[in-house]
């Protein structure tokens, strides 16, 4: 067999065929050995399994004989008269099963499982010994089953049959135990022989494998190793080139996948940002409409109602010849109400979009905001700036004004400050807006009140123009709103007749 590969050379095409033939023969040999061993083992295990069923049936006869005696005693007991029929039926069922199991075990053939075993001479002898006791139990039980009531069971003939059962119960139990032990002993011996056979098959298989390895595969592997070494040397350069190409291809795929995932995430983020901005824009519009409705109802609506009442009073005074002085007073009150209504209308219009912002720019607009807040309340609002009188991009001016307006409004409504400072200045090519108050302050991360919506609106306005927004506050430390945006890039020419929409 080692000469099988001696004609191996670089160009010999018979080597793969010969190696395959050797491999197939080896597998066939191993398959035959394993099949023989497995068939023998399964055959012996099947025989052992059949004997286990026979042992189980023999063991059940012990408990069944005891149940037969117990039921027979219950039939003879006057206290069990009411259950005589039930006990007799149960006795008949147990006895029939007991009788069938014993007869099938004696023959070595179990009908319900179609199992047949060859009993040893020892087991045959034990069954011959136990046969008289079985037949005595059989005779006594059949006689007792013919009884119809407890009275018949107490007759001398029935008592004799009962005594026959009691006399043969113990010998039967002892002999059936002997049969079970004999079966178990023989089964252990068979299992022991099966273990030895398995061991011999295992050792024989190992020896065959060792012989195949030493005399067949070892020479074959040696020749194949030489052939493979030459093939590896011949393909070394192409393999290195392929590895480099594969590495580059994997890198390209990984880069492309990362680029795709980054683009997808960026697109999803942009969509989410757009949805969020749209939602807050709608919420801001609704909040502004609610505020405008409240101002119109509480301010202009009440004043117009007062004007209506004053006009009705003037009508009544006109009809009265003695109401000259009172009419003059009502007329003065009416003039004052009309003036206040005009002033409130201008204030509402200025809050929506101050004309000074569109006409003159952010600096005059913030000055007007501070002046209006000082005149309308006790809080000191101060505006200061280092900027020249220049115009900025209209969107930037609107953003700065709305942020200032929202920050001042939040401070007045929630912080109860004594002073508010609006500071607009340019530093390091950035335009900075700071609104600082000395009010009660709060913890921004825990804020869940209405001013949370206003803070988010300010943040969104700044981010839409690529600016930076920062809010710092603490209880009893006041609140500071900071906005930073590139300065020179926001400078833009404006025409004096431009108007802006919010």
Coordinates of C-alpha atoms in Angstrom, one line a residue:
X1 CA 0.0 0.0 0.0
X2 CA 2.8 2.6 0.6
X3 CA 3.9 2.0 -3.0
X4 CA 0.5 3.3 -4.1
X5 CA 1.9 6.9 -4.1
X6 CA 5.5 6.2 -5.2
X7 CA 4.7 7.3 -8.7
X8 CA 3.6 10.7 -7.5
X9 CA 5.0 13.6 -9.4
X10 CA 4.1 17.2 -10.2
X11 CA 2.0 16.3 -13.2
X12 CA 0.6 12.9 -12.3
X13 CA -3.3 13.0 -12.5
X14 CA -3.8 9.6 -10.9
X15 CA -3.0 10.8 -7.3
X16 CA -6.5 12.3 -6.5
X17 CA -8.2 9.2 -7.9
X18 CA -6.1 6.8 -5.9
X19 CA -6.5 8.9 -2.7
X20 CA -10.3 9.0 -3.2
X21 CA -10.4 5.3 -3.7
X22 CA -8.4 4.7 -0.5
X23 CA -10.6 7.1 1.4
X24 CA -13.8 5.4 0.1
X25 CA -12.5 1.9 1.0
X26 CA -11.6 3.0 4.5
X27 CA -15.0 4.5 5.0
X28 CA -16.7 1.4 3.8
X29 CA -14.6 -0.8 6.2
X30 CA -15.5 1.5 9.1
X31 CA -19.1 1.6 8.2
X32 CA -19.2 -2.3 8.1
X33 CA -17.6 -2.5 11.5
X34 CA -19.9 0.1 13.1
X35 CA -22.9 -1.5 11.5
X36 CA -22.1 -4.9 12.8
X37 CA -21.4 -3.6 16.3
X38 CA -24.5 -1.5 16.3
X39 CA -26.7 -4.4 15.0
X40 CA -25.4 -6.8 17.6
X41 CA -25.9 -4.2 20.3
X42 CA -29.4 -3.3 19.2
X43 CA -30.3 -7.0 19.0
X44 CA -29.1 -7.7 22.5
X45 CA -30.7 -4.5 23.9
X46 CA -34.0 -5.5 22.3
X47 CA -33.8 -8.9 24.1
X48 CA -33.0 -7.1 27.4
X49 CA -35.9 -4.8 26.9
X50 CA -38.3 -7.7 26.4
X51 CA -37.0 -9.4 29.5
X52 CA -37.6 -6.2 31.5
X53 CA -41.3 -6.3 30.5
X54 CA -41.5 -10.0 31.6
X55 CA -39.9 -9.1 35.0
X56 CA -42.4 -6.2 35.4
X57 CA -45.3 -8.5 34.7
X58 CA -44.0 -11.0 37.2
X59 CA -43.5 -8.3 39.8
X60 CA -47.1 -7.0 39.4
X61 CA -48.4 -10.5 40.4
X62 CA -47.2 -9.9 43.9
X63 CA -49.3 -6.8 44.5
X64 CA -52.2 -8.4 42.5
X65 CA -52.3 -11.5 44.7
X66 CA -52.4 -9.3 47.8
X67 CA -55.3 -7.3 46.4
X68 CA -57.1 -10.5 45.6
X69 CA -56.9 -11.7 49.2
X70 CA -57.9 -8.2 50.5
X71 CA -61.0 -8.1 48.3
X72 CA -61.9 -11.7 49.3
X73 CA -61.8 -10.7 53.0
X74 CA -64.0 -7.6 52.3
X75 CA -66.6 -9.9 50.6
X76 CA -66.8 -12.0 53.8
X77 CA -67.1 -9.0 56.1
X78 CA -70.7 -8.2 57.2
X79 CA -69.8 -4.5 57.4
X80 CA -69.1 -4.4 53.7
X81 CA -72.6 -5.7 52.7
X82 CA -73.5 -2.4 51.0
X83 CA -70.5 -2.6 48.7
X84 CA -70.6 -6.3 48.1
X85 CA -71.3 -6.0 44.4
X86 CA -68.6 -3.3 43.8
X87 CA -66.0 -5.4 45.7
X88 CA -66.9 -8.5 43.7
X89 CA -66.5 -6.6 40.4
X90 CA -63.1 -5.2 41.5
X91 CA -62.0 -8.7 42.6
X92 CA -63.0 -10.2 39.2
X93 CA -61.0 -7.4 37.3
X94 CA -57.9 -7.9 39.5
X95 CA -58.1 -11.7 39.2
X96 CA -58.5 -11.8 35.4
X97 CA -55.4 -9.5 35.1
X98 CA -53.5 -11.6 37.6
X99 CA -54.4 -14.8 35.9
X100 CA -53.5 -13.5 32.4
X101 CA -50.1 -12.1 33.6
X102 CA -49.2 -15.4 35.4
X103 CA -50.1 -17.7 32.5
X104 CA -48.3 -15.4 29.9
X105 CA -45.2 -15.2 32.1
X106 CA -45.2 -19.0 32.5
X107 CA -45.4 -19.4 28.7
X108 CA -42.8 -16.6 28.1
X109 CA -45.1 -14.8 25.7
X110 CA -46.8 -11.4 26.4
X111 CA -49.8 -11.1 24.1
X112 CA -50.5 -7.3 24.5
X113 CA -46.9 -6.5 23.5
X114 CA -46.2 -9.4 21.2
X115 CA -43.1 -10.4 23.2
X116 CA -41.7 -13.9 23.4
X117 CA -38.6 -14.9 25.4
X118 CA -36.8 -18.1 26.0
X119 CA -36.9 -19.0 29.7
X120 CA -34.0 -20.7 31.4
X121 CA -34.3 -24.1 33.1
X122 CA -34.1 -22.4 36.5
X123 CA -37.1 -20.2 35.7
X124 CA -39.0 -23.2 34.3
X125 CA -38.3 -25.1 37.5
X126 CA -39.5 -22.2 39.7
X127 CA -42.7 -21.9 37.7
X128 CA -43.4 -25.6 38.3
X129 CA -42.9 -25.1 42.0
X130 CA -45.3 -22.1 42.2
X131 CA -47.9 -23.7 40.0
X132 CA -49.8 -25.5 42.8
X133 CA -50.1 -22.3 44.8
X134 CA -51.3 -20.4 41.8
X135 CA -53.9 -23.0 41.0
X136 CA -55.1 -23.0 44.6
X137 CA -55.5 -19.2 44.5
X138 CA -57.2 -19.6 41.1
X139 CA -59.7 -22.2 42.5
X140 CA -60.5 -20.3 45.6
X141 CA -61.0 -17.0 43.8
X142 CA -63.3 -18.4 41.2
X143 CA -65.4 -20.0 43.9
X144 CA -65.6 -16.7 45.8
X145 CA -66.6 -14.9 42.7
X146 CA -69.7 -17.1 42.4
X147 CA -71.1 -15.8 45.8
X148 CA -74.0 -13.4 45.7
X149 CA -74.0 -11.8 49.2
X150 CA -72.2 -11.6 52.5
X151 CA -74.4 -14.4 54.0
X152 CA -73.2 -16.9 51.4
X153 CA -69.6 -15.7 52.0
X154 CA -69.9 -16.8 55.6
X155 CA -71.0 -20.3 54.8
X156 CA -68.5 -23.1 55.6
X157 CA -67.7 -23.8 51.9
X158 CA -66.9 -20.1 51.2
X159 CA -64.8 -19.9 54.4
X160 CA -62.9 -23.0 53.2
X161 CA -62.1 -21.2 49.9
X162 CA -61.1 -18.1 51.8
X163 CA -58.8 -20.2 54.0
X164 CA -57.4 -21.8 50.8
X165 CA -56.5 -18.3 49.5
X166 CA -54.9 -17.3 52.8
X167 CA -52.9 -20.5 53.1
X168 CA -51.4 -20.2 49.6
X169 CA -50.8 -16.4 49.6
X170 CA -47.5 -16.4 51.5
X171 CA -45.9 -19.3 49.5
X172 CA -47.0 -17.7 46.3
X173 CA -45.4 -14.4 47.3
X174 CA -42.2 -16.1 48.3
X175 CA -42.0 -18.1 45.0
X176 CA -42.9 -15.1 42.8
X177 CA -40.1 -13.1 44.5
X178 CA -37.7 -16.0 43.8
X179 CA -38.8 -15.9 40.1
X180 CA -38.2 -12.1 39.9
X181 CA -34.8 -12.5 41.5
X182 CA -33.8 -15.3 39.1
X183 CA -35.0 -13.2 36.1
X184 CA -32.9 -10.2 37.5
X185 CA -29.8 -12.3 38.0
X186 CA -30.0 -13.7 34.5
X187 CA -30.6 -10.2 33.1
X188 CA -27.6 -8.8 34.9
X189 CA -25.5 -11.6 33.4
X190 CA -26.7 -10.9 29.9
X191 CA -26.0 -7.2 30.3
X192 CA -22.5 -8.0 31.6
X193 CA -21.9 -10.1 28.5
X194 CA -23.2 -7.3 26.3
X195 CA -20.7 -4.9 28.0
X196 CA -17.8 -7.2 27.3
X197 CA -19.0 -7.6 23.6
X198 CA -19.2 -3.8 23.3
X199 CA -15.7 -3.5 24.8
X200 CA -14.2 -6.0 22.4
X201 CA -15.9 -4.3 19.5
X202 CA -14.6 -0.9 20.6
X203 CA -11.0 -2.3 21.0
X204 CA -11.2 -4.0 17.7
X205 CA -12.4 -0.8 16.0
X206 CA -9.6 1.2 17.6
X207 CA -7.1 -1.3 16.4
X208 CA -8.5 -1.1 12.9
X209 CA -8.3 2.7 13.0
X210 CA -4.7 2.6 14.2
X211 CA -3.8 0.2 11.5
X212 CA -5.5 2.4 8.8
X213 CA -3.7 5.4 10.2
X214 CA -0.3 3.8 10.3
X215 CA -0.3 1.8 7.0
X216 CA -2.7 3.7 4.8
X217 CA -3.1 7.4 5.7
X218 CA 0.3 8.1 7.0
X219 CA 2.1 7.4 3.7
X220 CA -0.8 9.1 1.8
X221 CA -0.6 12.2 4.0
X222 CA 3.2 12.4 3.5
X223 CA 2.8 12.4 -0.3
X224 CA -0.1 14.8 -0.1
X225 CA 1.9 17.2 2.1
X226 CA 4.6 17.3 -0.5
X227 CA 2.1 18.0 -3.2
X228 CA 0.3 20.7 -1.2
X229 CA 3.6 22.4 -0.4
X230 CA 4.4 22.7 -4.1
X231 CA 0.9 24.0 -4.8
X232 CA 1.2 26.6 -1.9
X233 CA 4.5 27.8 -3.2
X234 CA 3.1 28.1 -6.8
X235 CA 0.1 30.1 -5.6
X236 CA 1.7 32.2 -3.0
X237 CA 2.0 35.3 -5.1
X238 CA -1.6 35.1 -6.4
X239 CA -2.9 34.5 -2.9
X240 CA -1.2 37.6 -1.5
X241 CA -2.6 39.7 -4.4
X242 CA -6.1 38.3 -3.7
X243 CA -5.8 39.1 0.0
X244 CA -4.9 42.7 -0.8
X245 CA -7.8 43.0 -3.2
X246 CA -10.2 41.5 -0.7
X247 CA -8.9 43.8 2.0
X248 CA -9.4 46.8 -0.3
X249 CA -12.8 45.6 -1.2
X250 CA -13.8 45.1 2.4
X251 CA -12.6 48.5 3.3
X252 CA -14.5 50.0 0.4
X253 CA -17.7 48.2 1.4
X254 CA -17.2 49.2 5.0
X255 CA -16.7 52.9 4.0
X256 CA -19.6 52.8 1.7
X257 CA -21.8 51.3 4.4
X258 CA -20.7 53.8 7.0
X259 CA -21.4 56.6 4.5
X260 CA -24.8 55.2 3.8
X261 CA -25.6 54.9 7.5
X262 CA -24.3 58.4 8.2
X263 CA -26.4 59.8 5.4
X264 CA -29.4 57.9 6.5
X265 CA -29.0 59.1 10.1
X266 CA -28.5 62.7 9.0
X267 CA -31.5 62.5 6.8
X268 CA -33.7 61.1 9.6
X269 CA -32.3 63.6 12.0
X270 CA -33.1 66.5 9.6
X271 CA -36.7 65.1 9.2
X272 CA -37.1 64.8 12.9
X273 CA -35.8 68.4 13.4
X274 CA -38.1 69.7 10.8
X275 CA -41.1 68.0 12.4
X276 CA -40.1 69.3 15.8
X277 CA -39.6 72.8 14.5
X278 CA -42.9 72.7 12.7
X279 CA -44.7 71.5 15.9
X280 CA -43.2 74.2 18.0
X281 CA -43.8 76.8 15.4
X282 CA -47.5 75.8 15.4
X283 CA -47.5 75.8 19.2
X284 CA -45.9 79.3 19.2
X285 CA -48.5 80.6 16.7
X286 CA -51.3 79.2 18.8
X287 CA -49.8 80.7 22.0
X288 CA -49.4 84.1 20.3
X289 CA -53.0 83.9 19.1
X290 CA -54.2 83.0 22.5
X291 CA -52.3 86.0 24.0
X292 CA -53.6 88.3 21.3
X293 CA -57.2 87.1 22.0
X294 CA -56.8 87.6 25.7
X295 CA -55.4 91.2 25.2
X296 CA -58.2 92.1 22.8
X297 CA -60.9 90.6 25.2
X298 CA -59.5 92.0 28.4
X299 CA -58.2 95.3 27.1
X300 CA -59.9 96.6 24.0
X301 CA -63.1 94.7 24.7
X302 CA -63.6 96.1 28.1
X303 CA -62.7 99.6 27.1
X304 CA -65.1 99.5 24.1
X305 CA -67.8 98.2 26.5
X306 CA -67.1 101.2 28.8
X307 CA -67.3 103.6 25.8
X308 CA -70.6 102.1 24.9
X309 CA -71.9 102.7 28.5
X310 CA -70.6 106.2 28.4
X311 CA -72.3 106.9 25.1
X312 CA -75.6 105.6 26.5
X313 CA -75.1 107.8 29.5
X314 CA -74.6 110.8 27.3
X315 CA -77.8 109.9 25.4
X316 CA -79.8 110.0 28.7
X317 CA -78.1 113.2 29.8
X318 CA -79.0 114.8 26.5
X319 CA -82.7 114.1 27.1
X320 CA -82.5 115.7 30.6
X321 CA -82.5 119.5 30.7
X322 CA -80.6 119.6 34.0
X323 CA -77.6 117.4 33.1
X324 CA -75.1 119.8 31.7
X325 CA -72.4 119.4 34.3
X326 CA -72.8 115.6 34.4
X327 CA -72.7 115.5 30.6
X328 CA -69.4 117.3 30.5
X329 CA -67.9 114.8 33.0
X330 CA -69.1 111.8 31.0
X331 CA -67.7 113.4 27.8
X332 CA -64.3 113.8 29.5
X333 CA -64.4 110.2 30.7
X334 CA -65.4 109.1 27.2
X335 CA -62.4 111.0 25.7
X336 CA -60.1 109.4 28.2
X337 CA -61.4 105.9 27.4
X338 CA -61.0 106.5 23.7
X339 CA -57.4 107.7 24.2
X340 CA -56.6 104.6 26.3
X341 CA -58.2 102.4 23.7
X342 CA -56.0 103.9 21.0
X343 CA -52.9 103.5 23.3
X344 CA -53.7 99.8 23.9
X345 CA -54.3 99.2 20.2
X346 CA -50.9 100.7 19.5
X347 CA -49.4 98.6 22.2
X348 CA -50.8 95.4 20.8
X349 CA -49.7 96.3 17.3
X350 CA -46.2 97.1 18.6
X351 CA -46.0 93.7 20.3
X352 CA -47.0 91.9 17.2
X353 CA -44.4 93.8 15.0
X354 CA -43.1 97.2 16.2
X355 CA -42.8 99.6 13.3
X356 CA -39.5 100.9 14.7
X357 CA -38.0 97.5 14.1
X358 CA -38.8 97.5 10.4
X359 CA -38.1 101.1 9.9
X360 CA -35.0 101.8 12.0
X361 CA -33.5 98.4 13.1
X362 CA -32.8 96.4 16.2
X363 CA -31.1 99.0 18.3
X364 CA -34.0 101.5 18.4
X365 CA -36.5 98.6 18.7
X366 CA -34.8 97.3 21.8
X367 CA -34.5 100.8 23.3
X368 CA -38.3 101.2 22.7
X369 CA -38.9 97.8 24.4
X370 CA -37.0 98.8 27.5
X371 CA -38.7 102.2 27.6
X372 CA -42.1 100.7 27.2
X373 CA -41.5 98.2 30.0
X374 CA -40.1 100.9 32.4
X375 CA -43.2 103.1 31.8
X376 CA -45.7 100.2 32.3
X377 CA -44.3 98.9 35.6
X378 CA -42.0 99.3 38.6
X379 CA -39.3 97.1 37.1
X380 CA -36.2 98.9 35.9
X381 CA -35.4 97.7 32.4
X382 CA -32.0 99.0 31.0
X383 CA -30.8 98.6 27.4
X384 CA -27.1 99.1 26.5
X385 CA -25.0 98.4 23.4
X386 CA -21.6 99.1 21.8
X387 CA -22.9 98.7 18.2
X388 CA -22.8 101.5 15.7
X389 CA -26.2 102.4 14.1
X390 CA -26.1 99.6 11.5
X391 CA -28.8 97.4 10.1
X392 CA -28.5 93.6 10.3
X393 CA -30.2 90.9 8.3
X394 CA -33.9 91.2 8.8
X395 CA -34.3 87.6 10.1
X396 CA -31.5 88.3 12.6
X397 CA -33.2 91.5 13.8
X398 CA -36.5 89.7 14.2
X399 CA -34.8 86.9 16.1
X400 CA -33.0 89.2 18.5
X401 CA -36.1 91.2 19.2
X402 CA -38.3 88.2 19.7
X403 CA -35.8 86.6 22.0
X404 CA -35.5 89.8 24.0
X405 CA -39.3 90.2 24.1
X406 CA -39.8 86.6 25.3
X407 CA -37.0 86.8 27.9
X408 CA -38.3 90.1 29.4
X409 CA -41.9 88.8 29.4
X410 CA -40.8 85.5 31.2
X411 CA -38.9 87.5 33.8
X412 CA -41.8 89.9 34.5
X413 CA -44.3 87.0 34.7
X414 CA -42.4 84.4 36.7
X415 CA -39.2 85.9 38.3
X416 CA -40.5 89.1 40.1
X417 CA -37.2 91.0 39.3
X418 CA -36.2 94.4 40.4
X419 CA -33.9 95.1 37.4
X420 CA -33.5 93.6 33.9
X421 CA -30.5 94.4 31.7
X422 CA -30.6 94.0 27.9
X423 CA -27.0 94.0 26.5
X424 CA -26.3 93.9 22.8
X425 CA -22.6 94.0 21.8
X426 CA -20.0 92.8 19.3
X427 CA -17.0 90.8 20.5
X428 CA -14.5 88.5 18.6
X429 CA -16.5 88.8 15.4
X430 CA -19.6 87.6 17.2
X431 CA -22.8 89.4 18.0
X432 CA -23.9 88.8 21.6
X433 CA -27.3 89.4 23.2
X434 CA -27.6 89.0 27.0
X435 CA -30.8 89.4 28.9
X436 CA -30.0 89.3 32.7
X437 CA -32.5 89.7 35.6
X438 CA -32.1 89.5 39.3
X439 CA -35.3 87.7 40.0
X440 CA -36.0 84.5 41.9
X441 CA -34.6 82.1 39.2
X442 CA -35.3 78.5 38.7
X443 CA -33.7 75.1 37.8
X444 CA -34.0 74.8 34.0
X445 CA -33.7 71.0 34.0
X446 CA -36.7 70.7 36.3
X447 CA -38.9 73.4 34.6
X448 CA -42.2 72.0 33.5
X449 CA -44.3 75.2 33.6
X450 CA -45.5 77.3 30.7
X451 CA -42.2 79.2 30.3
X452 CA -40.7 75.9 29.1
X453 CA -42.5 76.4 25.8
X454 CA -41.1 80.0 25.5
X455 CA -37.6 78.8 26.3
X456 CA -37.8 76.2 23.6
X457 CA -39.2 78.8 21.1
X458 CA -36.2 81.0 21.8
X459 CA -33.8 78.1 21.4
X460 CA -35.4 77.2 18.0
X461 CA -35.3 80.7 16.7
X462 CA -31.6 80.9 17.4
X463 CA -30.7 77.5 16.0
X464 CA -32.6 78.3 12.7
X465 CA -30.1 81.0 12.1
X466 CA -27.1 78.8 13.1
X467 CA -26.6 80.7 16.4
X468 CA -25.8 79.6 19.9
X469 CA -28.3 79.7 22.7
X470 CA -27.6 79.3 26.4
X471 CA -29.8 79.8 29.5
X472 CA -28.3 79.8 33.0
X473 CA -30.4 80.1 36.2
X474 CA -30.6 78.9 39.8
X475 CA -33.0 79.5 42.6
X476 CA -32.6 83.1 44.1
X477 CA -29.7 83.7 41.6
X478 CA -31.6 85.3 38.7
X479 CA -31.7 84.2 35.1
X480 CA -29.4 84.9 32.2
X481 CA -30.3 84.3 28.5
X482 CA -27.3 84.4 26.1
X483 CA -27.4 84.4 22.3
X484 CA -24.3 84.4 20.1
X485 CA -24.2 84.7 16.3
X486 CA -21.5 85.6 13.7
X487 CA -21.5 89.4 13.4
X488 CA -20.1 90.4 10.0
X489 CA -22.0 87.8 8.1
X490 CA -25.2 89.2 9.4
X491 CA -24.7 92.8 8.2
X492 CA -27.0 93.6 5.3
X493 CA -28.4 96.7 3.6
X494 CA -32.0 97.7 4.4
X495 CA -34.4 100.0 2.6
X496 CA -36.4 102.4 4.8
X497 CA -39.7 101.3 3.4
X498 CA -39.2 97.5 4.1
X499 CA -41.8 95.7 6.2
X500 CA -41.3 92.3 7.8
X501 CA -43.7 89.6 8.7
X502 CA -43.3 87.7 11.9

